[in-house]
Short mmCIF file of C-alpha atoms in Angstrom, two decimals:
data_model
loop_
_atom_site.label_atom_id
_atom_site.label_comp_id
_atom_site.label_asym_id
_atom_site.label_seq_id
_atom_site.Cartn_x
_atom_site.Cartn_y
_atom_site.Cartn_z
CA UNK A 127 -95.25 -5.45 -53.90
CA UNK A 128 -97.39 -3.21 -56.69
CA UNK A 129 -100.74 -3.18 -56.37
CA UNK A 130 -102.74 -1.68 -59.30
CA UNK A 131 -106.19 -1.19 -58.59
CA UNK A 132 -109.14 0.09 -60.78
CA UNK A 133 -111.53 -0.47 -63.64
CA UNK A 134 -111.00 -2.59 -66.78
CA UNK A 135 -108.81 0.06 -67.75
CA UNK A 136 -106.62 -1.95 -65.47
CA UNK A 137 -108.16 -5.23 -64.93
CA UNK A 138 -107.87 -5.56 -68.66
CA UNK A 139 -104.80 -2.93 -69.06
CA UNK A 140 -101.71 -4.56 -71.12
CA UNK A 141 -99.81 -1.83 -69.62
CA UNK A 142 -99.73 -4.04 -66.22
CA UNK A 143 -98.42 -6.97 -67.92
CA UNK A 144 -95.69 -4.52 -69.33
CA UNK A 145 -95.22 -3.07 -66.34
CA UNK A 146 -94.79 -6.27 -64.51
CA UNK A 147 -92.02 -6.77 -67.21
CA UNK A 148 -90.15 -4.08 -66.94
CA UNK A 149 -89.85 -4.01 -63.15
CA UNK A 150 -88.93 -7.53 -63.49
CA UNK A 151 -86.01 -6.74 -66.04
CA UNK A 152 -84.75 -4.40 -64.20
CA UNK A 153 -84.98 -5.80 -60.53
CA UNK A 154 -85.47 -9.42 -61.05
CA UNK A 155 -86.69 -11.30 -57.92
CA UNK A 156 -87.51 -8.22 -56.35
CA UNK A 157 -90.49 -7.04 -57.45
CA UNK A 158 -93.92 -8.51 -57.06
CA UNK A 159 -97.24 -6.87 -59.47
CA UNK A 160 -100.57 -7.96 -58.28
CA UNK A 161 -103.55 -6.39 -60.43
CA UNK A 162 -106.76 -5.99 -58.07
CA UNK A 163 -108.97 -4.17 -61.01
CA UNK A 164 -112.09 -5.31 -62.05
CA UNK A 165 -114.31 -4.97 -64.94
CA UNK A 166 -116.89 -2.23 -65.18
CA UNK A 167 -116.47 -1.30 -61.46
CA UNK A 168 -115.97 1.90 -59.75
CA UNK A 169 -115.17 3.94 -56.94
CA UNK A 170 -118.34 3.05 -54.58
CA UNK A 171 -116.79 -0.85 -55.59
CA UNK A 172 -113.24 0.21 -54.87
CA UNK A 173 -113.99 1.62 -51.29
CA UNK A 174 -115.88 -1.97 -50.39
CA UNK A 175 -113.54 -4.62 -51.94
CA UNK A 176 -110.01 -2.65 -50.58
CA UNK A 177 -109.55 -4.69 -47.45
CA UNK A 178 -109.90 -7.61 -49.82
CA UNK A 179 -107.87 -6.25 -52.50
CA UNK A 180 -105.55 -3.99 -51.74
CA UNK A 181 -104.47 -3.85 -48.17
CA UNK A 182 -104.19 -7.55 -47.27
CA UNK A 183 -102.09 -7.46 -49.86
CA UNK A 184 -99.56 -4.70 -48.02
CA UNK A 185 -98.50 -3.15 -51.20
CA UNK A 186 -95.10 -0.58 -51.09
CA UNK A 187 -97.16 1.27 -54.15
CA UNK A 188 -100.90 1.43 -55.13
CA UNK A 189 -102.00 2.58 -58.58
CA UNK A 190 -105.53 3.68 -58.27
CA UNK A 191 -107.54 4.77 -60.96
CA UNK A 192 -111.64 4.94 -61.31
CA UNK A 193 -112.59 7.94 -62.83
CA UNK A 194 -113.29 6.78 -66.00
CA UNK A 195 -115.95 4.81 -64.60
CA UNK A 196 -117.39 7.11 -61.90
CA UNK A 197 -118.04 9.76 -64.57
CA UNK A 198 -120.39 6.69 -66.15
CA UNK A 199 -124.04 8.20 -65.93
CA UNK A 200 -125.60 5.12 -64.90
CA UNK A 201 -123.10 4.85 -61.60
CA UNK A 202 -125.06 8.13 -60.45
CA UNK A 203 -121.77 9.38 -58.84
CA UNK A 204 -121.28 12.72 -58.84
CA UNK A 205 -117.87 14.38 -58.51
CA UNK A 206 -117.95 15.12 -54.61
CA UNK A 207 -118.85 11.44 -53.90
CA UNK A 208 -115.87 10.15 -56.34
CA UNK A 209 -113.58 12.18 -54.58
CA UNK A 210 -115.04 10.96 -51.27
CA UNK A 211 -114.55 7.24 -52.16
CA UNK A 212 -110.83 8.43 -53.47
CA UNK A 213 -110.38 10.38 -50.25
CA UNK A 214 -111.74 7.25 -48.36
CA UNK A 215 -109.37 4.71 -49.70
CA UNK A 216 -105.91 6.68 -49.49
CA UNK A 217 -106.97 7.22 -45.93
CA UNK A 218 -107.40 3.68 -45.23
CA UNK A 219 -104.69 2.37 -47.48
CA UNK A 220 -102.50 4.90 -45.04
CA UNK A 221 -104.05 3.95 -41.82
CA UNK A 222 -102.81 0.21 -42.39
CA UNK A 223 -99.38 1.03 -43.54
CA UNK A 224 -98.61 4.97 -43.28
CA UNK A 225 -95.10 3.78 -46.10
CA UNK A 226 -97.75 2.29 -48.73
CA UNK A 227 -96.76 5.14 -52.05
CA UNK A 228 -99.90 5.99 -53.37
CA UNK A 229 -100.27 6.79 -57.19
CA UNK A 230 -103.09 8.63 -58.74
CA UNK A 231 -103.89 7.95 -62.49
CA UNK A 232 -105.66 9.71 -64.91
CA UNK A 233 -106.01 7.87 -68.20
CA UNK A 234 -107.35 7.77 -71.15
CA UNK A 235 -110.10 10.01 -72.60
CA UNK A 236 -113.27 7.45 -73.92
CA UNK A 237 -114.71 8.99 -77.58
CA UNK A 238 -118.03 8.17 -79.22
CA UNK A 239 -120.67 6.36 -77.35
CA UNK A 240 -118.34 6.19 -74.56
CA UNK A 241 -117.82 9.81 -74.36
CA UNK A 242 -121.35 10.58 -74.50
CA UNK A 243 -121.94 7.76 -71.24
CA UNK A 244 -119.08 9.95 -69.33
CA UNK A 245 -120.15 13.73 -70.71
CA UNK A 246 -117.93 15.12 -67.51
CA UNK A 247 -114.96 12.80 -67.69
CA UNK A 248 -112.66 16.14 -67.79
CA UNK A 249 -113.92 17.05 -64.13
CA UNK A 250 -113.19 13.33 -62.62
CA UNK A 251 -110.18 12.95 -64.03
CA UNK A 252 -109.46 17.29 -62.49
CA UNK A 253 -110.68 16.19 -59.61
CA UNK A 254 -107.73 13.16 -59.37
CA UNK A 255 -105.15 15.93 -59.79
CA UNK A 256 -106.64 18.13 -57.31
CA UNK A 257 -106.53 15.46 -54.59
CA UNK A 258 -102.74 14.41 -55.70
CA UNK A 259 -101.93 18.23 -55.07
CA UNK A 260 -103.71 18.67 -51.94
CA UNK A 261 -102.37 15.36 -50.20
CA UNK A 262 -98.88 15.61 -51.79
CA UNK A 263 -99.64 12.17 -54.00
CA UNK A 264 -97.87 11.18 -57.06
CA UNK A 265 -99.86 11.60 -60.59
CA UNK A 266 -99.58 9.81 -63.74
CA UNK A 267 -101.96 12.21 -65.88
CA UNK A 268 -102.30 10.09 -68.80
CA UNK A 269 -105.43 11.68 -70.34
CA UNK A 270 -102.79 14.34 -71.11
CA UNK A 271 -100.84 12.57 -73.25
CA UNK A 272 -103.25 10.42 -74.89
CA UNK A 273 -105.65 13.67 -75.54
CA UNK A 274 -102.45 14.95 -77.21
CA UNK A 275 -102.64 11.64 -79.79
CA UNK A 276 -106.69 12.13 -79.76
CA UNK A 277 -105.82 16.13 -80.90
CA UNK A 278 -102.98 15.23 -83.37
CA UNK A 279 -103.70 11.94 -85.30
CA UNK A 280 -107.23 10.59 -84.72
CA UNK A 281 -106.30 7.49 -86.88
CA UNK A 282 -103.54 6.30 -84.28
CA UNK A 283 -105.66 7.41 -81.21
CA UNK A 284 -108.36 5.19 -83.48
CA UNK A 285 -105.80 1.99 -83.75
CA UNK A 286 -104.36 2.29 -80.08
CA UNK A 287 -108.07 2.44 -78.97
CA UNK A 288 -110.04 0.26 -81.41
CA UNK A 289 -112.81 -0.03 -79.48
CA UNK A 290 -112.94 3.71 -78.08
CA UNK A 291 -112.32 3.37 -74.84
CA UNK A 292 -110.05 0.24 -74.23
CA UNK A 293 -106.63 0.60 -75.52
CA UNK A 294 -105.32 -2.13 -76.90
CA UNK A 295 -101.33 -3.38 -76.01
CA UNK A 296 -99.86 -1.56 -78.57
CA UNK A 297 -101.41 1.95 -77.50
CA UNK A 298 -100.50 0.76 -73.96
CA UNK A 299 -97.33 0.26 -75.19
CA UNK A 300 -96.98 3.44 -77.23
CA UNK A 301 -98.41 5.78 -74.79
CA UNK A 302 -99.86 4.19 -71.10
CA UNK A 303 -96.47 2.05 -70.16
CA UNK A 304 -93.81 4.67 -71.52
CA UNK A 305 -95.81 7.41 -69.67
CA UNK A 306 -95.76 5.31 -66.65
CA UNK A 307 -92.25 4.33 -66.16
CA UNK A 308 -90.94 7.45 -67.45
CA UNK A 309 -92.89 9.57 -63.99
CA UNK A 310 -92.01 6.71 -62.24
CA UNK A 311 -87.72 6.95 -63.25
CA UNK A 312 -87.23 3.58 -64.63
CA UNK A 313 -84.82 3.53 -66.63
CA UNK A 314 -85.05 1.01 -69.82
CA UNK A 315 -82.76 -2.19 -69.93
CA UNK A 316 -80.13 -1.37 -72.23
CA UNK A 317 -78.42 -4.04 -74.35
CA UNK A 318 -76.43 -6.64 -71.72
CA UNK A 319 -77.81 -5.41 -69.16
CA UNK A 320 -80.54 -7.50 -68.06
CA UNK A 321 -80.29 -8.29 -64.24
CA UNK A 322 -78.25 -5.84 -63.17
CA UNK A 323 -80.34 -3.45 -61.32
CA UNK A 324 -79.95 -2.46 -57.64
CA UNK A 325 -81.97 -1.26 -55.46
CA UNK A 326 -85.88 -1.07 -56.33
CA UNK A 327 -87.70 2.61 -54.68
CA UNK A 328 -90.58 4.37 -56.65
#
């Protein structure tokens, strides 16, 4: 069971649906997805709806990303506090089942209007790999590659993210879902293949 759990980013993220896929390919009838995000929420939100959401669920993994929205200026939360909530939810995600793989996400950087609601996104989405380091937690770092795109070709950061902070299934695609199941090790289906993976562990 995969719980992803975060802001429309995820709620809204093609790159669960394409992750659902490609654990399914690869270990049919083995692998369950549940997606637990929710529009414009945050980390105050995530800490309150994770009994709910997230632990009655008893995942074996937990995506958890939030920074994009606790950087908004109208959540008033300031780093400290996001990394409170953060610390707050692995702890109780661990405290119900100590096995539950915990993955940290940074993702992608917001431009325009976005940008200039989240002027500090760079120290939210720090501050998610300074808690992976310190507790030993897996980390997709995302904004990485996609501020690579962002750097190189603004035009395909533009298409993959049409609306500046949403990317759409093809940039999900492109950069979210390949980054993703390359840090996780799954390998692609090749031709023929299909159904005969064994054992599932991320």
């Amino acid at each position: 069971t995969v719980v992803t759990y975060g802001t429309s980013l995820t709620a809204g993220g093609a790159w669960v649906k394409q992750l659902d896929e490609a654990l399914k390919a690869r270990w049919p009838g083995q692998v369950r997805v549940i997606n637990s995000g929710a529009g414009a929420m945050w980390s105050t939100w995530g800490v309150e709806n994770l009994d709910a959401r997230v632990i009655a669920k008893k995942p074996d993994t937990i995506f958890i990303e939030f920074a994009i929205n606790d950087a908004y200026l109208d959540y008033k939360t300031p780093v400290a506090r996001a990394r409170a909530n953060l610390e707050n939810m692995i702890r109780r995600v661990l405290s119900a089942r100590s096995e539950t793989e915990i993955v940290l996400m940074t993702m992608n950087p917001p431009v325009g209007n976005h940008l200039k609601a989240r002027p500090e996104i760079k120290k939210y989405y720090e501050m998610y790999r300074q808690v992976a380091r310190d507790r030993g937690l897996k980390l997709i770092d995302h904004a990485v590659h996609w501020e690579r795109v962002l750097e190189h070709n603004r035009h395909v950061f533009q298409r993959f993210v049409p609306d500046g902070i949403h990317p759409g299934a093809e940039g999900c695609a492109e950069v979210t879902t390949t980054t993703l199941l390359t840090c996780l090790g799954v390998p692609p289906i090749k031709a023929g293949e299909q159904g005969r993976g064994g054992h599932l562990d991320l």
